[in-house]
Amino acid sequence: MSSPASDKLIPAATILLLRDSAEGLEVFMVVRHHQIDFASGALVFPGGKVDPRDRHENVRGLVDGAEDLDDWEFAMRVAAIREAYEECGVLLARDEKTGALVNAARLTELEHRRDALNKGEIGIGDMLAEEGLRLAADLLTPYAHWITPNMMPKRFDTRFYLALAPEDHLAVHDGSESVDSVWIKPLDAVREAEEGKRTIIFPTRVNVQKLGRHENAAHAIETARAARIVTVEPQVTKNEAGEPVLRIPIEAGYDVNEEPLSRVKV
């Protein structure tokens, strides 16, 4: 899928990291730092903006599953994996020689690289080349594509992905952009937001609610692979009662297709 061209849109990507627990499907979420200028204090999926270095020519040859991706999709997948690594320490990458996924012991050895990435001291391509790694972009399944409505001062062009979290990777918040984290059942996240225990912005809420239809990670990923991605750019309009709402396409397949403007949080 190609993104609508606009100088005002900030490309960003996020991953819904999944695991199966004894109680069912769980997704990893982080609480954004209150000083972050977007979704501050909210429960969100790990992710962030595309870094110009994610598109560097030295990166494409070090990414599995990149062969058929256009430049936009390629940059989104690289950013999604990099941001998940920076923000929660989960790295979807393989050893270049053995083809094996990075394990917990290797993650520990790479911790100084995570810090350098977070500080912007190196780009993802530098880390991959110097450490003999390849990003596992083939493990990402496109799940959703949202564009911030034009009423907002800062607008993002965001791709959402599903990915199974490696079993031995300990997902933890970074203490900088995110200040807390949790593995949570999707519908528990929705319920806690409804009860006022958590803050979840509209795009996150409907995506986690949609994820709650699935009993396990394999079914969620299989369903997403077969689904058509409908780009969602919420439109400001009025409902039958004349109240202003954000409306999204029914074809996108969410449980709801509008949000009262009074409930919209940024």
mmCIF file of C-alpha atoms in Angstrom, residues 1 6 11 24 47-48 62-63 65 67 78 98 100 131 149 155 163 168 170 197 213 216 225 232:
data_model
loop_
_atom_site.group_PDB
_atom_site.id
_atom_site.type_symbol
_atom_site.label_atom_id
_atom_site.label_comp_id
_atom_site.label_asym_id
_atom_site.label_seq_id
_atom_site.Cartn_x
_atom_site.Cartn_y
_atom_site.Cartn_z
ATOM 1 C CA MET A 1 0.000 0.000 0.000
ATOM 2 C CA SER A 6 1.673 15.065 2.067
ATOM 3 C CA PRO A 11 5.362 8.775 8.913
ATOM 4 C CA GLY A 24 -5.547 -16.218 26.475
ATOM 5 C CA GLY A 47 6.184 2.716 18.180
ATOM 6 C CA GLY A 48 7.175 6.090 16.863
ATOM 7 C CA LEU A 62 20.074 -6.107 5.812
ATOM 8 C CA VAL A 63 16.342 -6.735 6.077
ATOM 9 C CA GLY A 65 11.372 -9.828 3.580
ATOM 10 C CA GLU A 67 12.423 -7.617 -1.611
ATOM 11 C CA VAL A 78 12.195 -0.836 9.736
ATOM 12 C CA THR A 98 23.067 -18.712 11.456
ATOM 13 C CA ALA A 100 18.550 -17.749 14.179
ATOM 14 C CA GLU A 131 26.722 -6.630 14.874
ATOM 15 C CA PRO A 149 -7.541 13.864 11.024
ATOM 16 C CA ARG A 155 -0.652 14.658 11.880
ATOM 17 C CA ALA A 163 4.089 -9.678 15.559
ATOM 18 C CA ASP A 168 12.706 -15.260 25.818
ATOM 19 C CA LEU A 170 11.743 -9.564 28.329
ATOM 20 C CA LYS A 197 -8.461 3.292 35.181
ATOM 21 C CA ARG A 213 -11.941 -10.977 18.823
ATOM 22 C CA ASN A 216 -4.735 -16.668 20.359
ATOM 23 C CA ARG A 225 -2.937 -11.662 6.681
ATOM 24 C CA VAL A 232 -8.621 5.254 8.163
#
